[in-house]
């Protein structure tokens, strides 16, 4: 028999949050006990994963989050945030228009890199020879998903200054037994393999390096994109805010006096019916 | 006593649409009767206003909608649509990021102009002297809401080519008894008054002219923004689509090799704790 | 040699719109000549396709656009528009949050149906036997893309009342020589084939029927989604506006007193470090 | 004379980030020096404020950020994220549609509370008598901005469990000389005043308490909304992700079988032209 109240209460289900009047618990922990005892990064982990990380794990997550906040106004997301801020919308709206474009191309490389690393780690040959597994999965990737490996190479930076430093952080955590170091090794082996194939270094970039951290910490690939969104939202907010302080109304992409190049039909008359 | 089923059914209420299995009615009209008998513009009117317009009214609405579809890639909304289209998101997402910035500054002038026209029409002096009412409300506007009248003047077009043609359409409709022509007269009187005040013509622009149409047709001011959003969505879609066909990945606002001007602190060392 | 002005002017290119001070041309046509001479639907076609349709083609496009405007507050897009309207954002923002979710699942069926129809029409067997081509492509689709054919069947309507009426419109246009009628025939043959396979009718729905129109009119599949976005934006706007008039603040999905079902960990203590 | 390269380079200006090939500096600090030496919260502060906070300040910011991450699926933002996640869009898109609705009503109370606190602190009477300043500014607020004080009272929680705990954290920081404690005192005095006026406690809520922290740390009011957006994005992401794992397609607000209440015109015929 139909029970409307039950239908209604069960339409939305969550393991994240429980509420009663005066009570808020996240994953079973009362909010007043969490406040002051766990960090923002630990909270992010708790909400996404269901259990509290220990402090060292959360510190590594914190490092990944702080390292990818911004890449300047030439990035479409940042330019969008700044343009939106001059159009008479709220900060939340400017942030949303920008965050929205962190799609497969602009925000997906971390997710794709975690997927690639995980396939390598799960390859039958991996335990015996990481090199063999890397070679096999790169072959497979290049055949199925196009010419560029996600997380390697950068069109602006010959060496992305964030990547080696992030790998240092992973190495330190591995020495301390916080993570296995397996994905850092995979990432480095990809660099070696790419250099052999291309005859020049195609070094790991920020997406490849944060993907190493997310993989080491056990995040599923899809959350690498989510975490990047949280991280990049900081730069998006900062640039929207800076633009608001600079002022401007309806700021376009280029200085106003330089119009786009029109390459359509020449001026013509609207045909009449007769 | 609590009745969960009633609570649930009444949580969302609508006068727009009624559904049963196999039946869809908009404002009481069965969809299969509407299809083929009313136009897209009539449907827009029906959903927003509750009753069907006659064909002549709908044609005037159609004219306002078709006239404001695009103003090129220097407009933030269009640039955002094009950039978004290179970031690996869907067409709907590219459209949403762009539509989202049609805020008070980029999309609000039509709404503000309808408000201004309506205040003039409701001014006590209006019936006796439109000039007096226009003067009084312009004074009030300039005192309370800043230096520019919404709907007049354009930073690019000395004369916005859309405005005089749209007023012609309103005049024709007024002659045919479809609208009163009162708001066209108000708009023209504002132009006269502005020219006297500034010593040069500040002609009506697209927002001022579509606002005349929306006011003549009895749309509330807030819907002038909504209708502009529907109209501009067409250009947003066309540019997103053109950009997809042109290709590109993570297209920024300026040619790649021209970075922004940095005017923050010079290179410095991160302070250490001790 | 580098030419910054050229770099800048060519960074954005468009065949859609040309502007000079006082001049706006869409696809070569001056806007003041278009206003009053072409309809909103003709303008949509012109911007998306590059050339003006004749009136009969535009009328068929108009019919597709007017038929898909709304499916009520149980649709996620409409619910989102209404909730957003109670959160203190602009109409444009409420529309954007809603439009944004017309993704592969909520807004993609029309696009997928056009793709399917076009594959059938391009199948080698099609000219000889439409039945054979339909069978082959349905086999292929079900094998590669999951259990449901886009555009057929409806979880609420046993027969979607929009589909047969839209097919009537296509038939009429085919009799008048405006379209070929080929895609209507394909759609109907899919219905026949599905009934044979499933032992019951799985009738064409709104997405399948508008896809017939878009395919008949020669729109690429991707634009079927874009056109659906334009169409559904009308209902999104109407519901956001109705909600604003109803009032409410932070309206959630369910009546306030019915919380979600929590099925996570029971109340527990935050672990301490020692 | 016109200098296109200069025009281009100066069109976008930023004090936040400087880049050269291989070099990324935020506010003058090289990214590789920041990684591992400052936390995510310190980075947020650096990007928004221009200078590094000391660790104690950043910890207080961290506490505010971690405390407001989620309020469950009855909040429109969270419901939107979950619905969007079933519509075939990316995680970034689901997050954007949700973040977008953190407008004046759903996301603005913190900003409004910071403004109120700052007006009280700047009131001429404040140094002599905080009580007098609080009374005066509450009078002014209630007269100009409607019946509810932002940051006080909650429609669900008799006492918001986050607020007293957050004030404890501020008190501790004040005792340590990290902040002045002035805004905590203002917030508490507002509670006293409200109780006297209403005859019952209207306790501070999460927005009022995080506003105390943001005001104590010297953030401008507008950034209180920005920081809330960063914080709530965590819950938005967690719920979108949970919904993805639960599955579902086009999940509406209510169980499918309960339609909305239609209260528009009864079924009627479409009028014909003659």
XYZ file of N, CA and C in Angstrom, chain B residues 43-213:
513
model
N 3.006 31.170 -27.955
C 3.222 30.253 -26.832
C 3.990 30.949 -25.706
N 4.997 31.717 -26.069
C 5.759 32.455 -25.048
C 4.813 33.356 -24.261
N 3.970 34.059 -24.980
C 2.995 34.947 -24.334
C 2.047 34.150 -23.446
N 1.505 33.066 -23.981
C 0.544 32.258 -23.216
C 1.155 31.781 -21.905
N 2.383 31.259 -21.963
C 2.985 30.744 -20.744
C 3.283 31.856 -19.737
N 3.693 33.015 -20.231
C 4.081 34.087 -19.310
C 2.881 34.882 -18.809
N 1.844 34.999 -19.632
C 0.753 35.906 -19.284
C -0.549 35.198 -18.905
N -0.706 33.976 -19.320
C -1.899 33.233 -18.915
C -2.988 33.167 -19.958
N -2.985 34.096 -20.897
C -3.993 34.083 -21.956
C -3.295 34.201 -23.305
N -3.969 33.709 -24.345
C -3.417 33.832 -25.695
C -3.511 35.275 -26.176
N -2.446 35.766 -26.788
C -2.544 37.080 -27.419
C -3.216 36.899 -28.773
N -3.709 38.000 -29.335
C -4.121 37.824 -30.718
C -2.872 37.880 -31.599
N -3.042 37.545 -32.860
C -1.871 37.377 -33.719
C -1.064 38.652 -33.855
N -1.745 39.797 -33.924
C -1.034 41.049 -34.119
C -0.166 41.390 -32.908
N -0.694 41.142 -31.719
C 0.120 41.361 -30.524
C 1.341 40.444 -30.526
N 1.104 39.184 -30.874
C 2.204 38.220 -30.880
C 3.254 38.597 -31.918
N 2.817 39.175 -33.023
C 3.790 39.584 -34.040
C 4.685 40.706 -33.534
N 4.122 41.605 -32.734
C 4.943 42.675 -32.178
C 5.940 42.105 -31.160
N 5.476 41.163 -30.348
C 6.395 40.480 -29.438
C 7.490 39.768 -30.228
N 7.085 39.102 -31.287
C 8.038 38.377 -32.139
C 9.127 39.326 -32.663
N 8.710 40.528 -33.042
C 9.665 41.517 -33.554
C 10.674 41.909 -32.478
N 10.182 42.127 -31.257
C 11.112 42.484 -30.173
C 12.098 41.345 -29.926
N 11.595 40.124 -29.965
C 12.461 38.976 -29.689
C 13.517 38.797 -30.779
N 13.128 38.977 -32.034
C 14.060 38.727 -33.129
C 15.108 39.840 -33.245
N 14.838 40.996 -32.662
C 15.721 42.146 -32.899
C 16.934 42.204 -31.983
N 16.919 41.436 -30.895
C 17.975 41.591 -29.875
C 18.839 40.347 -29.726
N 18.872 39.518 -30.753
C 19.503 38.204 -30.592
C 21.018 38.244 -30.415
N 21.687 39.276 -30.921
C 23.157 39.186 -30.912
C 23.780 40.565 -31.020
N 24.904 40.728 -30.317
C 25.704 41.935 -30.494
C 27.202 41.615 -30.612
N 27.514 40.386 -30.993
C 28.884 40.057 -31.337
C 29.799 39.662 -30.196
N 30.983 39.134 -30.541
C 31.909 38.538 -29.572
C 32.581 39.506 -28.610
N 32.355 40.807 -28.768
C 32.884 41.721 -27.768
C 31.944 41.820 -26.566
N 30.722 41.365 -26.702
C 29.812 41.329 -25.553
C 30.255 40.202 -24.622
N 30.315 40.462 -23.305
C 30.776 39.411 -22.388
C 29.983 38.108 -22.534
N 28.679 38.202 -22.704
C 27.877 36.975 -22.793
C 28.299 36.126 -23.985
N 28.528 36.772 -25.110
C 28.892 36.008 -26.303
C 30.324 35.462 -26.173
N 31.235 36.270 -25.655
C 32.601 35.773 -25.450
C 32.611 34.566 -24.512
N 31.792 34.639 -23.476
C 31.737 33.530 -22.520
C 31.214 32.270 -23.211
N 30.181 32.412 -24.011
C 29.648 31.244 -24.719
C 30.720 30.602 -25.592
N 31.495 31.436 -26.272
C 32.519 30.907 -27.176
C 33.665 30.271 -26.401
N 34.100 30.923 -25.333
C 35.173 30.317 -24.538
C 34.713 28.999 -23.934
N 33.509 29.014 -23.373
C 32.977 27.804 -22.751
C 32.933 26.641 -23.742
N 32.612 26.966 -24.992
C 32.471 25.915 -26.006
C 33.792 25.210 -26.300
N 34.901 25.790 -25.852
C 36.211 25.155 -26.076
C 36.732 24.445 -24.842
N 35.921 24.372 -23.806
C 36.371 23.829 -22.516
C 35.872 22.423 -22.240
N 35.196 21.811 -23.227
C 34.757 20.437 -23.004
C 33.471 20.335 -22.209
N 32.551 21.288 -22.409
C 31.228 21.184 -21.778
C 30.170 21.115 -22.877
N 28.950 20.779 -22.513
C 27.861 20.675 -23.480
C 27.377 22.039 -23.946
N 26.653 22.038 -25.056
C 26.071 23.284 -25.560
C 25.184 23.944 -24.507
N 24.398 23.131 -23.802
C 23.536 23.696 -22.756
C 24.365 24.389 -21.684
N 25.533 23.824 -21.344
C 26.375 24.437 -20.322
C 26.993 25.737 -20.820
N 27.452 25.738 -22.068
C 28.017 26.963 -22.637
C 26.946 28.054 -22.660
N 25.733 27.670 -23.019
C 24.641 28.647 -23.025
C 24.356 29.155 -21.615
N 24.390 28.266 -20.639
C 24.045 28.660 -19.266
C 25.072 29.625 -18.688
N 26.366 29.344 -18.899
C 27.386 30.251 -18.378
C 27.212 31.651 -18.958
N 26.794 31.717 -20.206
C 26.626 33.003 -20.879
C 25.348 33.713 -20.434
N 24.244 32.985 -20.475
C 22.950 33.543 -20.063
C 23.033 34.082 -18.642
N 23.812 33.403 -17.830
C 23.934 33.755 -16.411
C 24.442 35.179 -16.183
N 25.187 35.722 -17.131
C 25.759 37.060 -16.912
C 24.873 38.187 -17.455
N 23.677 37.865 -17.915
C 22.769 38.934 -18.367
C 22.125 39.581 -17.140
N 22.988 40.126 -16.281
C 22.569 40.706 -15.009
C 22.144 42.156 -15.139
N 22.118 42.853 -14.015
C 21.601 44.228 -14.001
C 22.287 45.115 -15.024
N 23.591 44.897 -15.218
C 24.337 45.769 -16.120
C 24.241 45.284 -17.571
N 24.423 43.984 -17.778
C 24.485 43.452 -19.143
C 23.104 43.112 -19.695
N 22.135 42.866 -18.825
C 20.825 42.457 -19.322
C 19.662 43.204 -18.703
N 19.971 44.203 -17.894
C 18.914 44.840 -17.106
C 18.340 46.119 -17.678
N 18.944 46.668 -18.738
C 18.510 47.993 -19.195
C 17.067 47.987 -19.690
N 16.659 46.915 -20.341
C 15.280 46.843 -20.817
C 14.295 46.882 -19.660
N 14.584 46.089 -18.640
C 13.729 46.074 -17.451
C 13.664 47.463 -16.809
N 14.843 48.092 -16.683
C 14.880 49.410 -16.058
C 14.142 50.444 -16.910
N 14.243 50.305 -18.231
C 13.548 51.251 -19.105
C 12.030 51.075 -19.004
N 11.557 49.821 -18.955
C 10.115 49.622 -18.779
C 9.652 50.271 -17.479
N 10.448 50.077 -16.411
C 10.080 50.713 -15.130
C 9.976 52.233 -15.270
N 10.977 52.802 -15.933
C 10.980 54.264 -16.104
C 9.766 54.717 -16.914
N 9.508 54.050 -18.021
C 8.361 54.440 -18.849
C 7.064 54.351 -18.038
N 6.937 53.269 -17.265
C 5.687 53.077 -16.524
C 5.526 54.149 -15.451
N 6.651 54.535 -14.828
C 6.541 55.606 -13.829
C 6.095 56.900 -14.486
N 6.603 57.161 -15.658
C 6.176 58.370 -16.373
C 4.682 58.290 -16.689
N 4.256 57.119 -17.168
C 2.839 56.972 -17.542
C 1.924 57.081 -16.332
N 2.462 56.737 -15.159
C 1.641 56.787 -13.939
C 1.784 58.113 -13.203
N 2.658 58.972 -13.697
C 2.858 60.261 -13.036
C 1.567 61.086 -13.130
N 1.278 61.769 -12.052
C 0.002 62.521 -11.999
C -0.156 63.497 -13.159
N 0.970 64.055 -13.610
C 0.895 65.063 -14.661
C 0.733 64.482 -16.057
N 0.875 63.160 -16.196
C 1.023 62.596 -17.529
C -0.136 62.918 -18.467
N -1.342 62.748 -17.977
C -2.492 62.946 -18.873
C -2.544 64.385 -19.393
N -2.166 65.307 -18.505
C -2.205 66.711 -18.879
C -1.008 67.092 -19.745
N 0.170 66.660 -19.333
C 1.373 67.031 -20.073
C 2.429 65.946 -19.963
N 2.607 65.215 -21.043
C 3.629 64.170 -21.044
C 5.006 64.793 -20.791
N 5.247 65.977 -21.348
C 6.543 66.636 -21.159
C 6.842 66.816 -19.670
N 5.881 67.329 -18.938
C 6.088 67.570 -17.511
C 6.378 66.262 -16.774
N 5.640 65.244 -17.116
C 5.849 63.956 -16.449
C 7.227 63.396 -16.772
N 7.629 63.519 -18.035
C 8.959 63.033 -18.427
C 10.042 63.797 -17.667
N 9.924 65.100 -17.619
C 10.916 65.903 -16.907
C 11.017 65.478 -15.443
N 9.867 65.333 -14.812
C 9.861 64.996 -13.389
C 10.508 63.637 -13.137
N 10.187 62.662 -13.973
C 10.702 61.316 -13.711
C 12.172 61.191 -14.103
N 12.603 61.928 -15.109
C 14.036 61.924 -15.419
C 14.801 62.556 -14.257
N 14.292 63.659 -13.751
C 14.939 64.261 -12.578
C 15.069 63.240 -11.452
N 13.957 62.594 -11.179
C 13.957 61.619 -10.089
C 14.951 60.490 -10.365
N 14.946 59.996 -11.600
C 15.846 58.895 -11.928
C 17.308 59.307 -11.764
N 17.635 60.466 -12.326
C 19.040 60.883 -12.284
C 19.484 61.130 -10.844
N 18.564 61.546 -10.006
C 18.927 61.786 -8.612
C 19.148 60.472 -7.861
N 18.283 59.501 -8.122
C 18.333 58.266 -7.319
C 19.175 57.146 -7.907
N 19.281 57.093 -9.230
C 19.817 55.871 -9.828
C 20.984 56.118 -10.767
N 21.654 57.245 -10.600
C 22.897 57.405 -11.332
C 22.763 58.144 -12.629
N 23.871 58.329 -13.325
C 23.945 59.347 -14.362
C 23.360 58.941 -15.712
N 23.115 57.658 -15.939
C 22.669 57.264 -17.279
C 21.235 56.780 -17.253
N 20.459 57.206 -18.227
C 19.098 56.686 -18.359
C 19.148 55.342 -19.087
N 18.505 54.324 -18.529
C 18.524 53.016 -19.199
C 17.767 53.091 -20.517
N 18.392 52.572 -21.581
C 17.699 52.525 -22.861
C 18.032 53.657 -23.809
N 18.938 54.543 -23.376
C 19.290 55.677 -24.234
C 20.804 55.826 -24.300
N 21.304 56.087 -25.504
C 22.741 56.230 -25.705
C 23.400 54.873 -25.920
N 24.498 54.883 -26.643
C 25.205 53.630 -26.921
C 26.687 53.933 -27.051
N 27.521 53.140 -26.430
C 28.942 53.451 -26.458
C 29.595 53.120 -27.795
N 28.903 52.375 -28.634
C 29.484 52.018 -29.933
C 28.735 52.657 -31.095
N 27.423 52.580 -31.071
C 26.619 53.095 -32.185
C 26.182 54.538 -31.930
N 26.559 55.476 -32.804
C 26.036 56.849 -32.665
C 24.512 56.830 -32.693
N 23.961 56.076 -33.646
C 22.532 55.767 -33.618
C 22.399 54.261 -33.734
N 21.698 53.670 -32.795
C 21.491 52.225 -32.824
C 20.501 51.928 -33.948
N 20.919 51.199 -34.986
C 20.054 51.053 -36.163
C 18.764 50.281 -35.878
N 18.717 49.603 -34.741
C 17.535 48.813 -34.439
C 16.394 49.674 -33.896
N 16.769 50.746 -33.178
C 15.742 51.500 -32.450
C 14.743 52.205 -33.357
N 15.185 53.004 -34.340
C 14.178 53.694 -35.164
C 13.286 52.712 -35.924
N 13.864 51.629 -36.376
C 13.066 50.644 -37.099
C 12.039 49.993 -36.168
N 12.425 49.723 -34.941
C 11.462 49.142 -33.997
C 10.347 50.133 -33.682
N 10.688 51.414 -33.566
C 9.630 52.409 -33.315
C 8.658 52.495 -34.495
N 9.193 52.367 -35.704
C 8.304 52.280 -36.870
C 7.279 51.155 -36.713
N 7.769 50.026 -36.245
C 6.872 48.876 -36.067
C 5.795 49.182 -35.024
N 6.198 49.882 -33.964
C 5.218 50.252 -32.936
C 4.213 51.251 -33.509
N 4.715 52.206 -34.263
C 3.808 53.187 -34.867
C 2.769 52.497 -35.755
N 3.226 51.558 -36.558
C 2.313 50.837 -37.426
C 1.247 50.113 -36.593
N 1.720 49.452 -35.516
C 0.769 48.729 -34.660
C -0.200 49.694 -33.984
N 0.285 50.882 -33.646
C -0.611 51.864 -33.010
C -1.664 52.331 -34.011
N -1.227 52.571 -35.233
C -2.199 52.984 -36.253
C -3.277 51.919 -36.460
N -2.855 50.639 -36.300
C -3.807 49.545 -36.487
C -4.630 49.265 -35.224
N -4.379 50.051 -34.184
C -5.157 49.872 -32.961
C -4.722 48.694 -32.105
N -3.548 48.147 -32.408
C -3.073 46.984 -31.648
C -2.505 47.417 -30.306
N -1.819 48.530 -30.296
C -1.291 49.095 -29.050
C -1.669 50.575 -29.019
N -1.438 51.198 -27.845
C -1.868 52.592 -27.695
C -0.899 53.598 -28.300
N 0.382 53.205 -28.377
C 1.388 54.152 -28.828
C 1.877 55.082 -27.729
N 1.321 54.950 -26.556
C 1.679 55.828 -25.449
C 3.162 55.705 -25.066
N 3.681 54.504 -25.073
C 5.057 54.331 -24.605
C 6.077 54.715 -25.671
N 5.660 54.596 -26.932
C 6.527 55.139 -27.990
C 6.633 56.649 -27.838
N 5.519 57.290 -27.528
C 5.533 58.744 -27.324
C 6.412 59.104 -26.128
N 6.301 58.341 -25.070
C 7.136 58.600 -23.887
C 8.608 58.470 -24.254
N 8.943 57.402 -24.959
C 10.346 57.197 -25.348
C 10.863 58.356 -26.189
N 10.049 58.790 -27.136
C 10.492 59.902 -27.979
C 10.617 61.190 -27.169
N 9.719 61.400 -26.218
C 9.802 62.609 -25.402
C 11.075 62.574 -24.534
N 11.455 61.378 -24.091
C 12.716 61.280 -23.331
C 13.885 61.694 -24.218
N 13.877 61.249 -25.475
C 14.947 61.679 -26.397
C 14.996 63.201 -26.519
N 13.832 63.828 -26.676
C 13.768 65.292 -26.788
C 14.363 65.943 -25.537
N 13.894 65.455 -24.400
C 14.336 66.031 -23.127
C 15.845 65.856 -22.924
N 16.342 64.672 -23.292
C 17.785 64.430 -23.128
C 18.593 65.354 -24.030
N 18.119 65.547 -25.244
C 18.851 66.421 -26.161
C 18.906 67.846 -25.614
N 17.785 68.295 -25.044
C 17.785 69.640 -24.447
C 18.758 69.724 -23.284
N 18.805 68.686 -22.470
C 19.663 68.723 -21.284
C 21.144 68.634 -21.645
N 21.450 67.779 -22.613
C 22.852 67.494 -22.889
C 23.394 68.321 -24.042
N 22.523 68.933 -24.798
C 22.993 69.686 -25.958
C 23.430 68.805 -27.124
N 23.122 67.518 -27.035
C 23.364 66.639 -28.189
C 22.387 65.458 -28.106
N 22.182 64.792 -29.228
C 21.247 63.662 -29.220
C 21.825 62.487 -28.438
N 21.031 61.917 -27.585
C 21.355 60.653 -26.903
C 20.259 59.697 -27.334
N 20.379 59.092 -28.499
C 19.213 58.395 -29.053
C 18.884 57.091 -28.337
N 17.663 56.726 -28.468
C 17.179 55.466 -27.919
C 17.985 54.299 -28.487
N 18.279 53.311 -27.665
C 18.999 52.133 -28.146
C 18.071 50.907 -28.159
N 18.661 49.750 -28.443
C 17.844 48.536 -28.556
C 17.053 48.263 -27.288
N 17.664 48.485 -26.130
C 16.960 48.202 -24.876
C 15.796 49.160 -24.687
N 16.027 50.429 -25.028
C 14.949 51.401 -24.913
C 13.807 51.095 -25.861
N 14.153 50.593 -27.044
C 13.124 50.341 -28.059
C 12.348 49.054 -27.777
N 13.047 47.995 -27.373
C 12.293 46.781 -27.023
C 11.460 47.036 -25.763
N 11.970 47.898 -24.877
C 11.188 48.243 -23.679
C 9.895 48.950 -24.073
N 9.955 49.792 -25.101
C 8.714 50.410 -25.596
C 7.725 49.318 -26.000
N 8.212 48.333 -26.738
C 7.311 47.257 -27.177
C 6.756 46.482 -25.990
